Amino acid sequence: MDKTRLRGIIIIITAFLVVAVSFKWFSSVTTGLEVYPSPYLTEKKMLSDYNPNLAGTPGDTEVLVFVGEEPGGTLLVVGGSHGDEAAGPVTALLLAENAKVTHGRLIVIPFANRSGYTHTLPQEAHPSTYVIPTPRGDRVIKFGSRLTNPIHQWPDPTVYVQQVDGQKLAGTEARNLNRAFPGSADGHLTSRVAWAILELIRTENVDVAIDLHESSPEYPVNNAIVAHDRAMEMAVFASLDLYFEGVEIGIEPSPLGLRGLSHREWGDNSDVYAFLLESANAAQGRLRGKTDAELVVSGKDPMYVKSHERGRLYVRYPDHGIPLVERVARHTTTIQALANTFSEFYPDRRIFVDNIPSYAEMTAAGLGSYLAPTAH
Ligand SMILES: [Zn+2]
């Protein structure tokens, strides 16, 4: 055999091995996106049921529907719009894995931008998964990126022109689900996902829609309910209820000039009362030190303790940090407070979700008491 032929064979074998290894790695990236719904699940749908152009794409994702025995209104909870904000999907999972709806309906989307969970942001040292121990074994959950995977939506434009008012944003923001609303049925992948969520809100006649987020501890909007104009009064009443429960939460109006965001476009393009919740996540912050799976769960970073001591933060950042369990408990309690307030405003469309732990129960028992372990 001459040298050229041998070299050719070696190159082909090497290429085959590279493809095989990459394929194995790519197939493993969905680990950590499992949902184990409570026995009271009524129906499992897909987001593509609301936009057929999503079917078979990496943007399609699970939609879990829980219908109560008594009629009432509909509550939508969306986690995972931004894959690096862990309290969102974990709150959505906790609801989906425990909820027993008695009045009305609960619809949960745990991983709204599913494509964002197939990669992490470059140069952030983010882990690909994090672990929540449960009494029956570990629950492994995927950590993702703020943006849709560029493999699924490429190339980015030089400038992203937001569809509503033509506001110009960085090209990468074309892959940010929370700048893509109202979206379009046959636009780019992120835009299709946005459109499908809004179509769900419209066709399912959702009364209250809550988009779960987190932000860095140095960001001014934290521990807050961002409310659409029509939803403001409801947010005020809910925050008072929370205050008496010992959960301090601020209220921020959805800015009129900031287009493409859930709390603005959901409210403007449907009759829903739209809210976005923020909690403080050290793993996202610019001031953080060592970044690993432990930081996502513990929320404890010595740099933030120092920053807080020097008055540089907008949130109280205690020595023990702001652990995931506190952030999830905050989101969960706020969701319940908003549902209760809606039910007081509209008693004939009452929404009641039972079997959800209170803030005190969750922080005492830990998240693992309310989540299923990852099935092997
Ligand atoms: Zn976010």
Short mmCIF file of N, CA and C and ligand atoms in Angstrom, two decimals, residues 82 85 146 213-214, ligand 1:
data_model
loop_
_atom_site.label_atom_id
_atom_site.label_comp_id
_atom_site.label_asym_id
_atom_site.label_seq_id
_atom_site.Cartn_x
_atom_site.Cartn_y
_atom_site.Cartn_z
N HIS A 82 -34.60 32.00 29.84
CA HIS A 82 -33.15 32.17 29.84
C HIS A 82 -32.53 30.98 30.59
N GLU A 85 -30.68 30.93 34.19
CA GLU A 85 -31.38 31.47 35.36
C GLU A 85 -32.14 30.32 36.01
N ARG A 146 -28.39 31.94 28.04
CA ARG A 146 -29.40 33.00 27.90
C ARG A 146 -30.00 33.00 26.48
N HIS A 213 -37.68 34.57 35.85
CA HIS A 213 -36.30 34.93 35.51
C HIS A 213 -35.46 35.07 36.76
N GLU A 214 -34.16 35.31 36.52
CA GLU A 214 -33.24 35.69 37.60
C GLU A 214 -32.34 36.77 37.03
ZN ZN B 1 -33.85 36.41 32.28
#
